Short mmCIF file of C-alpha atoms in Angstrom, two decimals:
data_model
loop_
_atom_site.label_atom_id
_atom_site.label_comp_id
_atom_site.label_asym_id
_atom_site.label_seq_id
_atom_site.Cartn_x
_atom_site.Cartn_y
_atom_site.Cartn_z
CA UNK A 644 0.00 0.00 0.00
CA UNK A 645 1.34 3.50 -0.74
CA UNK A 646 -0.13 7.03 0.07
CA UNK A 647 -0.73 9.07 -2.72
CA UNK A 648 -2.24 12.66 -2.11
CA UNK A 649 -5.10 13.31 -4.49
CA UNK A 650 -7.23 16.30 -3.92
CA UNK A 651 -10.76 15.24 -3.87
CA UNK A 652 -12.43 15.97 -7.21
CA UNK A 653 -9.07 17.04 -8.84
CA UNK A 654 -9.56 16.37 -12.51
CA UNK A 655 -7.39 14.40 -14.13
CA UNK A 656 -5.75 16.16 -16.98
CA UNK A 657 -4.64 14.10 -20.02
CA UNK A 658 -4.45 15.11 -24.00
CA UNK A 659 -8.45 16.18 -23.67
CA UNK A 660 -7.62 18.45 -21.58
CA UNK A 661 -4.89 19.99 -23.22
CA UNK A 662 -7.04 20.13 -26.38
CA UNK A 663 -9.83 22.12 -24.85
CA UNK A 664 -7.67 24.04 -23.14
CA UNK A 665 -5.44 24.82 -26.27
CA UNK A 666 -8.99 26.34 -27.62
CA UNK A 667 -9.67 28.62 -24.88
CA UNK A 668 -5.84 29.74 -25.49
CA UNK A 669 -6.04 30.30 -28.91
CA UNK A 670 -8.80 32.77 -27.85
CA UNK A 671 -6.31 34.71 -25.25
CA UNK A 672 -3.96 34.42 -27.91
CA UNK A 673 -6.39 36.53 -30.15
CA UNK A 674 -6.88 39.16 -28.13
CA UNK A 675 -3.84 39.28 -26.92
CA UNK A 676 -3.01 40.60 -31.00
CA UNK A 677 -5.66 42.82 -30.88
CA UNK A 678 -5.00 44.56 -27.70
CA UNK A 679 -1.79 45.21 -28.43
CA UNK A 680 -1.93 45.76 -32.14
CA UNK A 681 -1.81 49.64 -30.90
CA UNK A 682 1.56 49.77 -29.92
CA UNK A 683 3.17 49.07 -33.32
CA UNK A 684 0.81 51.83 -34.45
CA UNK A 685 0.95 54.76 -32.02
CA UNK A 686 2.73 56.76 -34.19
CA UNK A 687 1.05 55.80 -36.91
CA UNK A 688 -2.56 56.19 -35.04
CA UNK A 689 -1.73 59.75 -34.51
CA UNK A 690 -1.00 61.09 -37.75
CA UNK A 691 -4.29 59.63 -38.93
CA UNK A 692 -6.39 61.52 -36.46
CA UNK A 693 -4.23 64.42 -35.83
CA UNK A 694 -3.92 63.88 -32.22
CA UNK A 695 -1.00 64.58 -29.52
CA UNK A 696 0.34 62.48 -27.37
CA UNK A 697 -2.37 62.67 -24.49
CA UNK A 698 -5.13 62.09 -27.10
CA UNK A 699 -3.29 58.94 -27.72
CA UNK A 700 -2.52 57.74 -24.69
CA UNK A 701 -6.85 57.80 -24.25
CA UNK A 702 -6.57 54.99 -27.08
CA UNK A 703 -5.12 52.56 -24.49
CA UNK A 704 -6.60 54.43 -21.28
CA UNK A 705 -9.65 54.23 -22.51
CA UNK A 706 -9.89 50.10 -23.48
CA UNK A 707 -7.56 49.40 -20.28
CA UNK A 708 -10.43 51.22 -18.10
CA UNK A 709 -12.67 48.93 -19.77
CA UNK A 710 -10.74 45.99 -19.33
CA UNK A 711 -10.02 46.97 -15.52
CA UNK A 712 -13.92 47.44 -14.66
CA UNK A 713 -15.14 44.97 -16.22
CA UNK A 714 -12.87 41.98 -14.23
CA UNK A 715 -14.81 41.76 -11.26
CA UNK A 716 -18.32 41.29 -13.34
CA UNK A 717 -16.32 38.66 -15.54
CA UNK A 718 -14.99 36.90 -12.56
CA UNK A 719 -18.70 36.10 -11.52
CA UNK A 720 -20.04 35.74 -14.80
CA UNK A 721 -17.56 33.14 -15.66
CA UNK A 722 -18.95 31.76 -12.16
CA UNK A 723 -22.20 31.19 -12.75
CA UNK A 724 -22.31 30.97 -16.40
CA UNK A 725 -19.45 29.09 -17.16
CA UNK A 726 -15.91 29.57 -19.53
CA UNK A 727 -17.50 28.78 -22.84
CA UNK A 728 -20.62 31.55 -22.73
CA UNK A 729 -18.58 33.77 -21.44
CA UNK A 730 -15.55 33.18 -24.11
CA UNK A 731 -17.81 33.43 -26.86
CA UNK A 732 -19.46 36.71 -26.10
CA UNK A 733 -15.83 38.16 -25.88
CA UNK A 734 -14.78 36.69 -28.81
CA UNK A 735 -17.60 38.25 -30.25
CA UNK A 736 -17.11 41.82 -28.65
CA UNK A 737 -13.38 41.88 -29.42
CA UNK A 738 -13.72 41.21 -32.93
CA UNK A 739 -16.40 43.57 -33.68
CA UNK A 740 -14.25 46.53 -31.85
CA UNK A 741 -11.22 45.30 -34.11
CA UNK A 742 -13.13 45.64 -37.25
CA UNK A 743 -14.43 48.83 -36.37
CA UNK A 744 -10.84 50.48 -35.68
CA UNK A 745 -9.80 49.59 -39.06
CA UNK A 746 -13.19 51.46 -40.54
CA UNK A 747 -13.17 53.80 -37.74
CA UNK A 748 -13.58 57.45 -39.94
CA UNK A 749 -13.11 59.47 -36.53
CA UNK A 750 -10.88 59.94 -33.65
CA UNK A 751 -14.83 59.45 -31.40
CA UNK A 752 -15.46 56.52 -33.12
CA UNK A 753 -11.84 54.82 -32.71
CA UNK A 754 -12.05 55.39 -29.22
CA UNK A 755 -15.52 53.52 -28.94
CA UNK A 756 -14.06 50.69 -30.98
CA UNK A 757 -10.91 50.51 -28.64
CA UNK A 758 -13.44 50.68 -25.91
CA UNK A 759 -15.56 47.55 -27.46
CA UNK A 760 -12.75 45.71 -28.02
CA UNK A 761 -11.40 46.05 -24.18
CA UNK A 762 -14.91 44.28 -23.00
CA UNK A 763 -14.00 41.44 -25.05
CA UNK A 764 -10.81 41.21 -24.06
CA UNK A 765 -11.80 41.65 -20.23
CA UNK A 766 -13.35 38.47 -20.87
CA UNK A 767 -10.56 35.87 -21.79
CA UNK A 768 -8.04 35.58 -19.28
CA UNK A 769 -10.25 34.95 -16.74
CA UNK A 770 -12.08 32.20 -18.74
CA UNK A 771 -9.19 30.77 -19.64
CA UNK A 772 -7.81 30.38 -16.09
CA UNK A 773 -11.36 28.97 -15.02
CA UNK A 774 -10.83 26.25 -17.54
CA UNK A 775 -7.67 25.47 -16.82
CA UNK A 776 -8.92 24.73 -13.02
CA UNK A 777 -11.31 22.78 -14.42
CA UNK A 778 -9.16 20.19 -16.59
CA UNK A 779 -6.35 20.07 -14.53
CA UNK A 780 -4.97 19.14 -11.34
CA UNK A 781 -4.40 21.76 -8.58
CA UNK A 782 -0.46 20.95 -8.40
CA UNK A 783 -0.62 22.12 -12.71
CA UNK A 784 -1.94 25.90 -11.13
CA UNK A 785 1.33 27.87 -11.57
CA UNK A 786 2.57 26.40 -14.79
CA UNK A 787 -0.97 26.36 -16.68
CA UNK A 788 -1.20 30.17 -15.53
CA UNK A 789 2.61 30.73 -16.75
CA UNK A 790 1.55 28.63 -20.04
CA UNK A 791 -1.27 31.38 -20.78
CA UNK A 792 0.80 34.05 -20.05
CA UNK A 793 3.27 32.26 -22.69
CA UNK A 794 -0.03 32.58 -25.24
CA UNK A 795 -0.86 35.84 -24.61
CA UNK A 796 2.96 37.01 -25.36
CA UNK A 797 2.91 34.61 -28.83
CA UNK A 798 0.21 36.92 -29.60
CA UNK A 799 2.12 40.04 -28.68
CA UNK A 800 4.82 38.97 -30.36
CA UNK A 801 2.61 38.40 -33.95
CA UNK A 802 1.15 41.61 -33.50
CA UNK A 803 4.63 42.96 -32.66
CA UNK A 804 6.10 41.34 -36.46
CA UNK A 805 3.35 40.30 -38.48
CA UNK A 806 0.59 43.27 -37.83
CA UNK A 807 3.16 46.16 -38.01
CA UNK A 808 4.59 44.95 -41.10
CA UNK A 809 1.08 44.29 -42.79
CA UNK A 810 0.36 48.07 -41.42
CA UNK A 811 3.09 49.49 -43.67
CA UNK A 812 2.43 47.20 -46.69
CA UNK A 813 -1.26 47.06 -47.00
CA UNK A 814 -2.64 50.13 -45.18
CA UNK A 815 -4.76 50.75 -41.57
CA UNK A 816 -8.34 49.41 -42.86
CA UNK A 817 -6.78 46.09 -44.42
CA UNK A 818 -3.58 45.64 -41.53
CA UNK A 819 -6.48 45.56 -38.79
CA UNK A 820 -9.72 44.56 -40.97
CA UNK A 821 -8.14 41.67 -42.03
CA UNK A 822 -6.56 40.64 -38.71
CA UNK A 823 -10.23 40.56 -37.51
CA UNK A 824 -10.69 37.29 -39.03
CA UNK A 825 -8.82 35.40 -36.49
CA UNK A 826 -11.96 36.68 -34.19
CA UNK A 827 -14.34 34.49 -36.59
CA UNK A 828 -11.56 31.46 -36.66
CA UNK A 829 -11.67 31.27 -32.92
CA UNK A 830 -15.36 31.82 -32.34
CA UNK A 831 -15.82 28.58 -34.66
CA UNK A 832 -13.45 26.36 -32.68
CA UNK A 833 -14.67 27.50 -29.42
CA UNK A 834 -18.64 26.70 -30.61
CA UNK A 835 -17.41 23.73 -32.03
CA UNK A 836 -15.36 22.10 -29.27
CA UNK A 837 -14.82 23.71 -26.10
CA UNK A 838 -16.55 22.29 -22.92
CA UNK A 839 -16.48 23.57 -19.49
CA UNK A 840 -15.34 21.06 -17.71
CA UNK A 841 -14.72 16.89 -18.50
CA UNK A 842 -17.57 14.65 -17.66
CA UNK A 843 -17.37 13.27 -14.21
CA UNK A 844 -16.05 16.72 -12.62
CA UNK A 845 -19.06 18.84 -12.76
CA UNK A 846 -19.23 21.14 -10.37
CA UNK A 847 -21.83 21.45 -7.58
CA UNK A 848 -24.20 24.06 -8.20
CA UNK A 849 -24.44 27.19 -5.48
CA UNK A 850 -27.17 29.43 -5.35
CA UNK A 851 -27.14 32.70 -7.45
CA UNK A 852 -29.72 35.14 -5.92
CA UNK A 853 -29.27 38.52 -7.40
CA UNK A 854 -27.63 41.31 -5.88
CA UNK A 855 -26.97 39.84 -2.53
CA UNK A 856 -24.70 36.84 -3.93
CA UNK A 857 -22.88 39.06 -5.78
CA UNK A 858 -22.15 40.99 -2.79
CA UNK A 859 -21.51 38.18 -1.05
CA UNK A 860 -18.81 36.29 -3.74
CA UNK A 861 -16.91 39.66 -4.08
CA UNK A 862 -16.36 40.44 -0.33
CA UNK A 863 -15.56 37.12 0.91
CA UNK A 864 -12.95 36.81 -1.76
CA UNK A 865 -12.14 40.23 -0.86
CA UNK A 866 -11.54 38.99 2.73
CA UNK A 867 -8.89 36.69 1.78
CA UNK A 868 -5.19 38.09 2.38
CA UNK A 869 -4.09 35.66 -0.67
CA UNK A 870 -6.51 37.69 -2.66
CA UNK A 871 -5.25 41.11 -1.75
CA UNK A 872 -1.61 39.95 -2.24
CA UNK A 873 -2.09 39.15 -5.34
CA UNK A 874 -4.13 41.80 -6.66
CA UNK A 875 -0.54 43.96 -4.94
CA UNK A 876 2.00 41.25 -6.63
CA UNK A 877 0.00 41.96 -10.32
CA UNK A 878 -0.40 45.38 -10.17
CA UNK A 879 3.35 46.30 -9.15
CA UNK A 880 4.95 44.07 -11.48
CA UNK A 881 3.04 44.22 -14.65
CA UNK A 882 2.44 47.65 -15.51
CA UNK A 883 6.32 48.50 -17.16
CA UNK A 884 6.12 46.13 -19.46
CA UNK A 885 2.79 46.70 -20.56
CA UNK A 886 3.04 50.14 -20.86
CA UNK A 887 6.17 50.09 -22.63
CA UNK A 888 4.31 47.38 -25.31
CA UNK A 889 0.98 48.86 -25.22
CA UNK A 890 1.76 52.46 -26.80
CA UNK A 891 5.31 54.37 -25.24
CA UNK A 892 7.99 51.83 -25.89
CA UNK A 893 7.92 52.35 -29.82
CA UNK A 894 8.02 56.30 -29.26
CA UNK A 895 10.40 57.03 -26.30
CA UNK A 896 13.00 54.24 -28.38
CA UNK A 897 12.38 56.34 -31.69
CA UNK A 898 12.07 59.73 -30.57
CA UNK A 899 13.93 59.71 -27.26
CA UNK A 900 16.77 57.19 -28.26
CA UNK A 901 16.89 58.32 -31.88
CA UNK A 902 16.75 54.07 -32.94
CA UNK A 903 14.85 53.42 -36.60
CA UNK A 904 11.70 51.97 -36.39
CA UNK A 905 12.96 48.61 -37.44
CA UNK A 906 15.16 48.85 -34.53
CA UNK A 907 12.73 49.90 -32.19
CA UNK A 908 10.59 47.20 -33.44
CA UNK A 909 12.93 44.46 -32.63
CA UNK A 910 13.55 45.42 -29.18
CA UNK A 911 9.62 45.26 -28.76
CA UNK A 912 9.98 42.08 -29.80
CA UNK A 913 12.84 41.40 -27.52
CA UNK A 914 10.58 42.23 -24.50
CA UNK A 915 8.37 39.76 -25.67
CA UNK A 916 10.94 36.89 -26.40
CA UNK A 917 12.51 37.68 -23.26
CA UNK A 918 8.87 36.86 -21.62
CA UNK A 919 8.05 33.68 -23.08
CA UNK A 920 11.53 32.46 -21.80
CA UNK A 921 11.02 33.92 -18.05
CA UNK A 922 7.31 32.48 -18.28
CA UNK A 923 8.72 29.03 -18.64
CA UNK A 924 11.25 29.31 -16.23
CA UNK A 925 9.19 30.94 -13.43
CA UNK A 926 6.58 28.42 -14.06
CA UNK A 927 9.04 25.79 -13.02
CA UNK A 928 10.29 27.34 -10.16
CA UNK A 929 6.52 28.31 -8.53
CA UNK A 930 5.66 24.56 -9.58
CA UNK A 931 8.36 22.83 -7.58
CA UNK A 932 9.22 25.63 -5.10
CA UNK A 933 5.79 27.76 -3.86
CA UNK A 934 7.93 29.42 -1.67
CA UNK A 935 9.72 31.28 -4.64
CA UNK A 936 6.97 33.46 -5.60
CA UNK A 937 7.60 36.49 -3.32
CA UNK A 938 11.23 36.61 -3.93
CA UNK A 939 10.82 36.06 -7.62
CA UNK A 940 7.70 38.82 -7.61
CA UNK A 941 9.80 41.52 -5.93
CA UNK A 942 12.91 40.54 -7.21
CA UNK A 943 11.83 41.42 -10.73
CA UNK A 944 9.92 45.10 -9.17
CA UNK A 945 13.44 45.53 -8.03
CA UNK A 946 15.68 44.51 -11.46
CA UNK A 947 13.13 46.24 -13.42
CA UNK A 948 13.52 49.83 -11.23
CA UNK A 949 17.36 49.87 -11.01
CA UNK A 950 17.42 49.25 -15.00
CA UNK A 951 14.78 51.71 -15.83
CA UNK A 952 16.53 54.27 -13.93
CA UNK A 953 19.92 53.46 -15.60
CA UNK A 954 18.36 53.99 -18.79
CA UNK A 955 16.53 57.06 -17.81
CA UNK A 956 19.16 59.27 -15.53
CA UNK A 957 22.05 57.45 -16.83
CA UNK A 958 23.00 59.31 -19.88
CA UNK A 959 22.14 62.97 -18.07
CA UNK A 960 24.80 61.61 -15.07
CA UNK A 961 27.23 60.74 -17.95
CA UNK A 962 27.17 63.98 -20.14
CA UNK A 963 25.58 61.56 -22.86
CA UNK A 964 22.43 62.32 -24.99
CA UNK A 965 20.99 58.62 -25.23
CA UNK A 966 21.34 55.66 -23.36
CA UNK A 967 23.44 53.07 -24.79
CA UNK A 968 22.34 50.25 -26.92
CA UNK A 969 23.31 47.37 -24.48
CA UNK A 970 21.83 48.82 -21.72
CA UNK A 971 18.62 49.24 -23.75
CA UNK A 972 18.72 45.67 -24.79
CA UNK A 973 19.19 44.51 -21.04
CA UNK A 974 16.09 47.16 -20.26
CA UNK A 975 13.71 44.88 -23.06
CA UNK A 976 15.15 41.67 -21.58
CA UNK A 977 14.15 42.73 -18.02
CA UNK A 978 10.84 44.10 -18.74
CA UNK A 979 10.32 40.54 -20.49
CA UNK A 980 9.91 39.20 -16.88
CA UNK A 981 7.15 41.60 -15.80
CA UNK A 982 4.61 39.32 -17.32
CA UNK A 983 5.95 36.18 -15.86
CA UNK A 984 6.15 37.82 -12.64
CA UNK A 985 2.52 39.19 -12.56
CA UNK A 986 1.12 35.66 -12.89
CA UNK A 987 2.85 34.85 -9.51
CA UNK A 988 -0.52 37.04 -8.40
CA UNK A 989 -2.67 34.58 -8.82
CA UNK A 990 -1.00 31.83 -7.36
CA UNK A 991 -1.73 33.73 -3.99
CA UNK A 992 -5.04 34.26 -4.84
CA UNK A 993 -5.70 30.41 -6.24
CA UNK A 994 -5.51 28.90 -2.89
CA UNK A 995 -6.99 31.64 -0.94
CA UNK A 996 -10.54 30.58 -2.17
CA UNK A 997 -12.61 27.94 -3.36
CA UNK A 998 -13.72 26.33 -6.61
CA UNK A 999 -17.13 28.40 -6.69
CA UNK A 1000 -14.85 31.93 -6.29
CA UNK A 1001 -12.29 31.56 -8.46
CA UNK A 1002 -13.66 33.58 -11.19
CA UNK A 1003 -14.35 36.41 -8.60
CA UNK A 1004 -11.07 35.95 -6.96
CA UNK A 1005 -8.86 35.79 -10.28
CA UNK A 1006 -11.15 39.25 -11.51
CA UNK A 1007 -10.21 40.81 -8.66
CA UNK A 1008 -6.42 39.84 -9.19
CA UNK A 1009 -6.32 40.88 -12.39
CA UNK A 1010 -7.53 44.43 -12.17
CA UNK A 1011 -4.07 45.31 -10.20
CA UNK A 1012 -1.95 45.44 -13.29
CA UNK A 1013 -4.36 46.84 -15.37
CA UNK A 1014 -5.08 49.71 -12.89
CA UNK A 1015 -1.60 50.46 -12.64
CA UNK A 1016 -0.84 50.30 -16.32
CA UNK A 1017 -4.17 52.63 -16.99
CA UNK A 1018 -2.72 55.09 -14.82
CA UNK A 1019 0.47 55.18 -16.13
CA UNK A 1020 -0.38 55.32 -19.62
CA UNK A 1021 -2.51 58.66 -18.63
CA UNK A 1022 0.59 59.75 -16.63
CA UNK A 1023 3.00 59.76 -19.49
CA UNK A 1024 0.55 61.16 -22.11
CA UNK A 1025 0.33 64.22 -19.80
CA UNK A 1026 3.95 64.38 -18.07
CA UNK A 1027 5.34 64.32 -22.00
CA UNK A 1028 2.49 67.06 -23.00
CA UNK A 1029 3.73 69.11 -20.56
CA UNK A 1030 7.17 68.71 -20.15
CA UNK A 1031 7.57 69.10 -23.98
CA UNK A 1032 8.62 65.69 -24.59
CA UNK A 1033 10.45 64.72 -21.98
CA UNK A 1034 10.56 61.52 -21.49
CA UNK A 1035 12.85 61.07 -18.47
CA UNK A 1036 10.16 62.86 -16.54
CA UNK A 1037 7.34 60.96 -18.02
CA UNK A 1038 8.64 57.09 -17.09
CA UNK A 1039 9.45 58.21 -13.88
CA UNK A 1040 6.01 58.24 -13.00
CA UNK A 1041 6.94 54.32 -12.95
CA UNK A 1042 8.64 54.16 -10.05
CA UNK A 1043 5.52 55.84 -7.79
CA UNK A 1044 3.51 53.06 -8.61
CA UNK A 1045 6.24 50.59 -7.81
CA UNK A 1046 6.76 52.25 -4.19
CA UNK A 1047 2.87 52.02 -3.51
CA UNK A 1048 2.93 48.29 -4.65
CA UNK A 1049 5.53 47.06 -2.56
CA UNK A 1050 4.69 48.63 0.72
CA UNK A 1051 1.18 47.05 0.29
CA UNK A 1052 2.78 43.66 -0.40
CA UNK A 1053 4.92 44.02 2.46
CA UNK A 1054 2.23 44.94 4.73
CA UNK A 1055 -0.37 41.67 3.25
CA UNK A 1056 2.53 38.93 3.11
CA UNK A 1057 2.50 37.87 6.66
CA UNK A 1058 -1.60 37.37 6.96
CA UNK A 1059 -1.24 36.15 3.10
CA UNK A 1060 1.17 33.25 4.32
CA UNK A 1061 -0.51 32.10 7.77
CA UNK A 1062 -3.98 31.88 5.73
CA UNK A 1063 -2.43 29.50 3.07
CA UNK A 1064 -0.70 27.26 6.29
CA UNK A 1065 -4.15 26.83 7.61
CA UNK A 1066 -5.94 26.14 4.64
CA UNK A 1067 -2.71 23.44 4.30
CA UNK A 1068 -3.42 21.82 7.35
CA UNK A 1069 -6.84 21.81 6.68
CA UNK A 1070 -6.62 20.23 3.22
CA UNK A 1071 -4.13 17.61 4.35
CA UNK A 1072 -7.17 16.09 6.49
CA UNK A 1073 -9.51 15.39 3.33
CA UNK A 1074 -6.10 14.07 1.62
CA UNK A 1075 -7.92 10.86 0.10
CA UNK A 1076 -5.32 7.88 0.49
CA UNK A 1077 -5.74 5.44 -2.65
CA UNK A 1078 -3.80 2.01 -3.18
CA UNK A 1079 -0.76 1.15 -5.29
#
């Protein structure tokens, strides 16, 4: 007779379940393209509408504000409804807003598209999380949330090559009208195949009565210190990077640093090579080692802040006028972790709560980087608007947020940590014990 530690109802995982879960994926993966599809065309975004640089910055404000609201009425959507409704009315909602930026005639009606496509895209992560729960075991957590992450970049990194080389070849309307049809490819496969959970693992239904469950699903998720972490851990380590892709790397490297475009461009694409690398690795590490996430979560706040300010006040302290191009390259590959390090968030807030919150607890998460990044993106648009360009003065609005992050992690580790022992203890006495 051995002892072998199964969770009760832990599904079992298996090529199914990577095959379903592939399909959710592919959706991230998609929007992923889309939301980012911006940052190879800030410059090009403003020229077309005539506006300045806080006008643009609202392009990204705008559909991260949407995507930040909206992750707390996802979370218990994709509770009570399930991944696959809720996947297929984003896939749905992001598509539409990328077809209407490519027709949009107006700077108004842009904006509403952007905002469009940010409710769609509020919708996937989430989902896709949920289903990875779902098909596979508990002890799979950290790397399945790494491996989504590791979609989500792929996508970056085709919108990064393929969509800003389409954008100068073919023109605005076709570059981003024609990328909308990977909307309608994924909407077929997820109709098609995707199922919420494998048969045998349903989960028990809870009672949904109105307003008062809601209430009751957000603040007792709320309650949790895991939660609160890592709401803290995503929002301090995730906004540089996304930021920096989203709409100002491409300028401050081109206008600041003086690089080409096609130089610029591949040290975007650096930042998100750099990621899918770090993503595996930190997967690994969380996997085998749970202990690691803290260090490796403010280890990467700290790398990123010491190399940001080395490229920002270094040439000034060295009589230069640009930073050099190593220690620009080592700024992309460090900003690559960000990502990885922001899923380390919800691998506080995946044990803090139950099967029947985890929507609601992963919403709440996730609107910590995308708070942070909203407000920094508005930050820069203004500090560079009135600072005349500046852009040394603009990015350091960076290292506010990364002050306020910390001390709140700080303060939330130590109730974070004795939660999770408890709920240990606790688990280990349903540990079912099954024969060799």
């Amino acid at each position: 007779m051995s002892r072998t530690s199964v969770l009760p109802g832990d599904p079992p995982g298996g090529r199914r379940a990577v095959a379903v879960w592939s399909i959710g994926v592919s959706v991230y993966f998609v929007a992923v393209i889309f939301r980012t599809s911006l940052g190879v065309a800030g410059l090009d975004a403003a020229d077309r509408f005539g506006v300045n640089a806080s006008a643009l910055s609202t392009f990204s404000i705008l559909q991260l504000l949407v995507y930040a609201g909206m992750q707390i009425p996802v979370g218990l959507l994709v509770d009570r409804l399930g991944t696959k409704r809720v996947l297929t009315i984003g896939v749905v909602l992001f598509t539409a807003g990328q077809l209407g930026f490519a027709l949009s005639p107006s700077y108004g009606m842009a904006l509403a598209s952007r905002a469009l496509l940010g409710c769609g895209d509020a919708m996937t992560f989430i989902s896709v999380l949920r289903l990875g729960t779902r098909w596979f075991p508990a002890r799979r957590g950290p790397q399945i949330a790494q491996l989504a992450g590791l979609a989500g970049m792929a996508g970056n990194l085709v919108s990064t090559l393929l969509l800003a080389r389409l954008l100068h070849g073919v023109g605005w309307t076709a570059a981003f009208g024609g990328s909308a049809l990977a909307g309608v490819v994924v909407l077929v496969l997820l109709l098609l195949f995707l199922r919420d959970h494998p048969e045998g693992h349903e989960p028990e239904p809870f009672p949904h009565r109105g307003a008062a469950y809601v209430r009751r699903q957000i603040a007792a998720s709320w309650r949790e210190p895991g939660t609160r972490l890592g709401l803290w851990v995503h929002f301090t380590t995730q906004f540089p990077a996304m930021v920096f892709l989203l709409l100002w790397g491409l300028p401050f490297l081109v206008e600041a640093q003086g690089l080409s475009r096609a130089t610029a461009g591949e040290l975007l694409t650096l930042v998100v090579l750099s990621n899918m690398v770090v993503g595996l690795v930190y997967g690994q590490l969380v996997a085998r080692h749970q202990g690691a996430r803290l260090p490796l979560a403010l280890g990467t706040v700290a790398t990123t802040a010491v190399v940001w300010a080395s490229a920002l006040f270094g040439p000034a302290l060295t009589g230069a006028d640009r930073a050099p191009m190593w220690l620009l390259v080592v700024l992309c590959a460090v900003l690559g972790a960000c990502g990885p390090a922001s899923m380390l968030g919800f691998d506080f807030a995946r044990p803090a709560n139950p099967p029947e919150r985890q929507g609601t607890a992963s919403g709440i998460t996730n609107m910590g980087g995308f708070t942070a990044s909203m407000t920094t993106l508005f930050a820069v648009g203004v500090l560079l608007d009135a600072t005349g360009d500046d852009y040394t003065v603009a990015f350091s609005s960076v290292f506010v947020l990364q002050a306020l992050g910390v001390v709140q992690i700080l303060r939330l580790r130590g109730r974070a940590a004795r939660r999770e022992r408890e709920r240990l203890v606790a688990s280990r006495v349903e540990t079912v014990h099954v024969p060799a």
